[in-house]
Amino acid sequence: MYHTILFDLDGTLTASGEGITKSVQYALARMGRPEPDLKKLELFIGPPLTEQFMQYAGYDYATAKQATGYFQERYETVGLFENKPFPGVGRLLQGLRDSGRTLCVASSKPERFVRIILQHFGLDSYFAEMVGAHMDETGSHKDEVIGEALRRLGLTDHRAGTIMVGDKSHDIVGARQQGLPAIGVTYGYGTPAELEAARPLQIVNSLAELRDFFAADKA
């Protein structure tokens, strides 16, 4: 049985796209590169922001860090709360915890934001640990976040029975780099093709399917 479950946050537990894309849009406008189409900015959901600004806009590192600063300027006051849990998340987490499993959040967003979001929605009590990056984005690569989660949980040398759940390819790849299997969820912001290419243990299309996966996972 999988006794420890690591969850991504954005696109896995909460529908955070509005707050993230609008904050990216704000940052790009401040940088003199307006982008009216929020859909085009969904690629910023999940990965480290500075790297995404470099990739999307062709910025060098220093310029991308400036854009990230503008992002945080809006996100930490407004964008954090342009967000909501997916329907049924609380029931899923309650059921998993009641079955004796240990739950943890492992997100590439700054840990301060992770904690504020989970506390705001009353979800923090379900998790033994809530792990994210530093505010300067160090430790933000998914394998680093997962490694830190394992360290805090005391599982660095005992990884069997631990699994990652996420909606983007970097969740799956990061888990594999840490020797863990992963479940890809298609109801978030990653595409089915992206998830299939990353080769997770399982792909599920809804929270109900995710719940069924763990219900069938018996000791």
XYZ file of N, CA and C in Angstrom, residues 22-179:
474
model
N -2.956 35.963 -14.247
C -3.168 37.409 -14.157
C -1.959 38.109 -13.544
N -1.265 37.439 -12.649
C -0.061 38.019 -12.054
C 1.096 38.013 -13.042
N 1.178 36.986 -13.874
C 2.180 36.968 -14.953
C 1.865 38.081 -15.951
N 0.598 38.209 -16.282
C 0.171 39.266 -17.206
C 0.561 40.644 -16.666
N 0.353 40.849 -15.380
C 0.736 42.111 -14.728
C 2.245 42.328 -14.830
N 3.018 41.276 -14.562
C 4.477 41.393 -14.609
C 4.965 41.725 -16.012
N 4.407 41.054 -17.008
C 4.811 41.314 -18.391
C 4.461 42.741 -18.806
N 3.312 43.222 -18.369
C 2.936 44.608 -18.684
C 3.921 45.591 -18.057
N 4.323 45.311 -16.813
C 5.298 46.174 -16.154
C 6.648 46.140 -16.877
N 6.926 45.014 -17.540
C 8.185 44.861 -18.275
C 8.089 45.409 -19.700
N 6.908 45.945 -20.072
C 6.731 46.496 -21.408
C 6.440 45.470 -22.473
N 5.914 44.301 -22.035
C 5.594 43.235 -22.985
C 4.182 42.715 -22.684
N 3.155 43.510 -22.972
C 1.786 43.101 -22.623
C 1.345 41.840 -23.369
N 0.582 41.016 -22.656
C 0.022 39.803 -23.253
C -1.447 39.718 -22.856
N -2.378 39.975 -23.805
C -3.800 39.985 -23.459
C -4.414 38.599 -23.279
N -3.780 37.566 -23.833
C -4.365 36.228 -23.824
C -3.857 35.428 -22.628
N -4.685 35.314 -21.588
C -4.280 34.589 -20.389
C -4.013 33.108 -20.661
N -4.687 32.551 -21.644
C -4.494 31.129 -21.960
C -3.035 30.844 -22.320
N -2.407 31.792 -23.009
C -1.014 31.608 -23.404
C -0.068 31.590 -22.208
N -0.548 32.077 -21.077
C 0.311 32.193 -19.895
C 0.146 31.021 -18.937
N -0.663 30.026 -19.298
C -0.853 28.872 -18.426
C 0.411 28.032 -18.275
N 1.363 28.198 -19.194
C 2.619 27.462 -19.080
C 3.425 27.901 -17.857
N 3.034 29.028 -17.248
C 3.703 29.487 -16.033
C 3.204 28.757 -14.790
N 2.153 27.983 -14.915
C 1.584 27.291 -13.758
C 2.395 26.037 -13.475
N 3.090 26.048 -12.354
C 3.846 24.866 -11.953
C 5.347 25.072 -11.875
N 6.032 25.285 -13.010
C 7.493 25.366 -12.985
C 7.999 26.633 -12.297
N 9.301 26.685 -11.965
C 9.886 27.897 -11.385
C 9.668 29.109 -12.292
N 9.214 30.205 -11.716
C 8.802 31.374 -12.500
C 9.939 32.012 -13.282
N 11.076 32.201 -12.648
C 12.172 32.893 -13.323
C 12.581 32.145 -14.583
N 12.654 30.832 -14.500
C 13.001 30.033 -15.677
C 11.940 30.170 -16.760
N 10.680 30.237 -16.350
C 9.608 30.377 -17.337
C 9.641 31.746 -18.014
N 9.953 32.794 -17.261
C 10.098 34.122 -17.881
C 11.254 34.127 -18.879
N 12.337 33.441 -18.560
C 13.478 33.358 -19.476
C 13.076 32.630 -20.760
N 12.343 31.541 -20.586
C 11.932 30.738 -21.742
C 10.875 31.454 -22.580
N 9.899 32.044 -21.920
C 8.767 32.661 -22.627
C 9.169 33.955 -23.327
N 9.894 34.806 -22.620
C 10.182 36.149 -23.135
C 11.612 36.323 -23.636
N 12.441 35.306 -23.467
C 13.829 35.425 -23.900
C 14.665 36.325 -23.005
N 14.212 36.522 -21.752
C 14.948 37.382 -20.829
C 16.220 36.685 -20.349
N 17.232 37.491 -20.010
C 18.371 36.929 -19.293
C 17.945 36.757 -17.832
N 18.824 36.156 -17.027
C 18.434 35.807 -15.662
C 18.046 37.035 -14.848
N 18.845 38.091 -14.921
C 18.573 39.286 -14.114
C 17.241 39.918 -14.493
N 16.935 39.961 -15.795
C 15.678 40.551 -16.257
C 14.499 39.676 -15.833
N 14.699 38.363 -15.924
C 13.643 37.440 -15.514
C 13.373 37.548 -14.012
N 14.407 37.750 -13.223
C 14.211 37.937 -11.781
C 13.412 39.212 -11.502
N 13.640 40.250 -12.300
C 12.871 41.483 -12.152
C 11.390 41.214 -12.433
N 11.135 40.450 -13.499
C 9.755 40.098 -13.836
C 9.114 39.270 -12.722
N 9.890 38.361 -12.137
C 9.378 37.557 -11.027
C 9.017 38.435 -9.845
N 9.800 39.474 -9.610
C 9.492 40.423 -8.533
C 8.167 41.129 -8.770
N 7.914 41.530 -10.021
C 6.639 42.152 -10.346
C 5.493 41.155 -10.160
N 5.727 39.901 -10.569
C 4.718 38.861 -10.360
C 4.345 38.770 -8.884
N 5.351 38.657 -8.030
C 5.096 38.485 -6.598
C 4.406 39.706 -6.000
N 4.697 40.874 -6.559
C 4.071 42.117 -6.106
C 2.552 42.029 -6.160
N 2.024 41.451 -7.251
C 0.580 41.293 -7.381
C 0.089 40.011 -6.728
N 0.869 38.931 -6.890
C 0.394 37.621 -6.465
C 0.186 37.549 -4.958
N 1.115 38.106 -4.199
C 1.018 37.935 -2.755
C -0.080 38.780 -2.119
N -0.640 39.731 -2.850
C -1.725 40.547 -2.307
C -3.083 40.217 -2.923
N -3.075 39.763 -4.181
C -4.333 39.513 -4.895
C -4.397 38.092 -5.454
N -3.376 37.714 -6.204
C -3.411 36.466 -6.962
C -3.535 35.214 -6.126
N -2.970 35.239 -4.926
C -3.080 34.078 -4.033
C -4.521 33.630 -3.847
N -5.423 34.590 -3.830
C -6.807 34.300 -3.488
C -7.720 34.207 -4.715
N -7.149 34.394 -5.916
C -7.882 34.109 -7.157
C -7.678 32.620 -7.441
N -8.294 31.807 -6.641
C -7.902 30.413 -6.498
C -9.022 29.704 -5.743
N -9.209 28.417 -5.978
C -10.195 27.663 -5.207
C -9.857 26.179 -5.287
N -10.158 25.428 -4.233
C -9.940 23.981 -4.284
C -10.854 23.341 -5.326
N -10.362 22.302 -5.966
C -11.236 21.536 -6.847
C -12.346 20.902 -6.013
N -13.566 20.856 -6.540
C -14.666 20.247 -5.788
C -14.340 18.814 -5.373
N -14.506 18.523 -4.109
C -14.252 17.170 -3.611
C -12.867 16.960 -3.031
N -12.005 17.975 -3.083
C -10.648 17.814 -2.564
C -10.660 17.516 -1.068
N -11.447 18.266 -0.308
C -11.490 18.034 1.131
C -11.927 16.622 1.474
N -12.939 16.133 0.764
C -13.433 14.774 1.015
C -12.371 13.730 0.681
N -11.638 13.947 -0.429
C -10.559 13.034 -0.809
C -9.485 12.996 0.280
N -9.030 14.171 0.717
C -7.966 14.233 1.709
C -8.411 13.626 3.038
N -9.659 13.897 3.421
C -10.186 13.329 4.666
C -10.180 11.801 4.601
N -10.641 11.256 3.477
C -10.687 9.808 3.325
C -9.309 9.171 3.343
N -8.355 9.819 2.683
C -6.989 9.276 2.665
C -6.371 9.315 4.056
N -6.584 10.411 4.750
C -6.027 10.500 6.098
C -6.695 9.496 7.037
N -8.011 9.326 6.881
C -8.734 8.367 7.730
C -8.273 6.938 7.473
N -7.741 6.670 6.275
C -7.254 5.327 5.960
C -5.849 5.084 6.501
N -5.304 6.082 7.205
C -4.010 5.903 7.846
C -2.823 6.389 7.044
N -3.086 7.047 5.920
C -1.986 7.518 5.085
C -1.450 8.869 5.575
N -0.179 9.089 5.300
C 0.460 10.367 5.589
C 0.434 11.213 4.328
N -0.034 12.455 4.434
C -0.174 13.339 3.281
C 0.784 14.511 3.405
N 1.292 14.944 2.259
C 2.245 16.055 2.223
C 2.026 16.834 0.934
N 2.204 18.145 0.988
C 2.210 18.962 -0.232
C 3.657 19.232 -0.617
N 3.963 19.053 -1.897
C 5.300 19.329 -2.440
C 5.112 20.195 -3.682
N 5.318 21.502 -3.523
C 5.031 22.473 -4.582
C 6.275 23.287 -4.906
N 6.394 23.687 -6.168
C 7.517 24.535 -6.580
C 7.295 26.004 -6.255
N 6.095 26.373 -5.787
C 5.860 27.770 -5.426
C 6.477 28.032 -4.047
N 6.751 29.290 -3.713
C 7.335 29.577 -2.403
C 6.508 28.977 -1.268
N 7.212 28.404 -0.313
C 6.523 27.711 0.773
C 5.609 28.641 1.562
N 5.981 29.895 1.696
C 5.121 30.846 2.397
C 3.758 30.935 1.722
N 3.740 30.953 0.388
C 2.483 31.008 -0.348
C 1.706 29.694 -0.202
N 2.423 28.575 -0.240
C 1.781 27.272 -0.077
C 0.993 27.243 1.230
N 1.627 27.674 2.302
C 0.991 27.633 3.610
C -0.195 28.591 3.706
N -0.038 29.791 3.151
C -1.139 30.764 3.185
C -2.358 30.213 2.450
N -2.135 29.627 1.267
C -3.246 29.095 0.461
C -3.955 27.961 1.195
N -3.191 26.997 1.689
C -3.800 25.849 2.357
C -4.533 26.261 3.628
N -3.960 27.199 4.365
C -4.647 27.693 5.565
C -5.919 28.461 5.202
N -5.842 29.254 4.140
C -7.002 30.047 3.704
C -8.194 29.150 3.385
N -7.919 27.992 2.773
C -9.004 27.094 2.384
C -9.275 26.003 3.414
N -8.614 26.069 4.571
C -8.856 25.096 5.623
C -8.360 23.700 5.289
N -7.350 23.599 4.441
C -6.823 22.295 4.043
C -5.522 21.932 4.749
N -4.924 22.875 5.450
C -3.602 22.650 6.039
C -3.578 21.513 7.049
N -4.684 21.296 7.758
C -4.698 20.290 8.822
C -4.571 18.858 8.294
N -4.779 18.648 7.003
C -4.682 17.305 6.437
C -3.234 16.871 6.226
N -2.299 17.816 6.252
C -0.939 17.519 5.800
C 0.074 17.482 6.936
N 0.883 16.427 6.911
C 1.973 16.309 7.877
C 3.051 17.340 7.589
N 3.262 17.654 6.317
C 4.242 18.664 5.900
C 3.690 19.426 4.702
N 4.056 20.694 4.614
C 3.720 21.531 3.456
C 5.031 22.136 2.966
N 5.524 21.635 1.850
C 6.879 21.953 1.402
C 6.831 22.754 0.102
N 7.631 23.802 0.044
C 7.755 24.606 -1.165
C 9.153 25.163 -1.278
N 9.322 26.089 -2.215
C 10.625 26.701 -2.459
C 10.851 27.869 -1.506
N 12.081 28.394 -1.508
C 12.376 29.633 -0.811
C 11.837 30.796 -1.642
N 11.684 31.963 -1.032
C 11.148 33.123 -1.737
C 12.027 33.538 -2.917
N 13.324 33.247 -2.843
C 14.213 33.583 -3.968
C 14.235 32.487 -5.029
N 13.342 31.491 -4.885
C 13.158 30.381 -5.817
C 14.242 29.323 -5.732
N 15.194 29.445 -4.813
C 16.113 28.329 -4.631
C 15.314 27.153 -4.074
N 15.716 25.957 -4.494
C 15.001 24.761 -4.082
C 13.659 24.593 -4.749
N 13.478 25.210 -5.933
C 12.155 25.185 -6.578
C 11.999 24.098 -7.625
N 13.090 23.450 -8.058
C 12.939 22.359 -9.015
C 12.211 21.202 -8.328
N 11.373 20.528 -9.069
C 10.482 19.562 -8.437
C 11.232 18.448 -7.719
N 12.326 17.987 -8.282
C 13.075 16.930 -7.584
C 13.631 17.448 -6.258
N 13.993 18.739 -6.206
C 14.487 19.333 -4.955
C 13.370 19.429 -3.918
N 12.203 19.849 -4.365
C 11.058 19.967 -3.450
C 10.693 18.596 -2.889
N 10.632 17.600 -3.767
C 10.283 16.247 -3.326
C 11.348 15.704 -2.379
N 12.616 15.953 -2.703
C 13.691 15.513 -1.820
C 13.590 16.130 -0.439
N 13.241 17.418 -0.376
C 13.075 18.085 0.910
C 11.871 17.521 1.664
N 10.790 17.228 0.939
C 9.622 16.617 1.578
C 9.988 15.266 2.193
N 10.719 14.463 1.461
C 11.142 13.159 1.986
C 12.022 13.326 3.223
N 12.900 14.321 3.187
C 13.779 14.567 4.342
C 12.960 14.935 5.574
N 12.000 15.837 5.414
C 11.193 16.267 6.560
C 10.333 15.136 7.107
N 9.902 14.253 6.213
C 9.063 13.126 6.624
C 9.885 11.973 7.187
N 11.209 12.091 7.133
C 12.078 11.025 7.617
C 12.124 9.823 6.701
N 11.910 10.068 5.382
C 11.814 8.962 4.424
C 12.960 8.947 3.413
N 14.018 9.701 3.676
C 15.121 9.773 2.724
C 15.655 8.388 2.388
N 15.731 7.517 3.371
C 16.279 6.168 3.150
C 15.200 5.093 3.129
N 13.933 5.516 3.123
C 12.833 4.539 3.159
C 11.704 5.025 2.241
N 11.962 5.021 0.948
C 11.032 5.630 0.006
C 9.926 4.700 -0.496
N 10.089 3.408 -0.280
C 9.066 2.457 -0.723
C 7.740 2.794 -0.055
N 6.668 2.746 -0.833
C 5.356 3.062 -0.289
C 5.001 4.532 -0.359
N 5.845 5.323 -1.056
C 5.578 6.752 -1.233
C 5.296 7.035 -2.702
N 4.344 7.897 -2.992
C 3.959 8.206 -4.370
C 3.648 9.702 -4.498
N 3.894 10.247 -5.685
C 3.630 11.658 -6.000
C 2.383 11.764 -6.859
N 1.606 12.825 -6.663
C 0.435 13.104 -7.504
C 0.577 14.519 -8.047
N 0.520 14.679 -9.373
C 0.658 16.002 -9.960
C 0.045 16.085 -11.339
N -0.071 17.323 -11.846
C -0.762 17.543 -13.119
C 0.167 17.916 -14.269
N 1.467 18.071 -14.010
C 2.399 18.480 -15.060
C 3.534 17.468 -15.174
N 4.194 17.492 -16.324
C 5.272 16.526 -16.559
C 6.393 16.663 -15.544
N 6.669 17.899 -15.098
C 7.783 18.044 -14.147
C 7.471 17.391 -12.806
N 6.188 17.207 -12.480
C 5.840 16.460 -11.268
C 6.249 14.998 -11.415
N 5.965 14.446 -12.589
C 6.261 13.032 -12.844
C 7.769 12.811 -12.923
N 8.440 13.686 -13.663
C 9.887 13.553 -13.843
C 10.612 13.779 -12.516
N 10.189 14.795 -11.758
C 10.809 15.059 -10.461
C 10.672 13.878 -9.509
N 9.501 13.256 -9.514
C 9.298 12.073 -8.680
C 10.247 10.952 -9.099
N 10.355 10.715 -10.399
C 11.239 9.659 -10.888
C 12.690 9.924 -10.492
N 13.100 11.175 -10.555
C 14.469 11.524 -10.165
C 14.738 11.226 -8.699
N 13.671 11.195 -7.911
C 13.801 10.862 -6.490
C 13.435 9.405 -6.208
N 13.272 8.618 -7.274
C 13.004 7.195 -7.110
C 11.583 6.860 -6.722
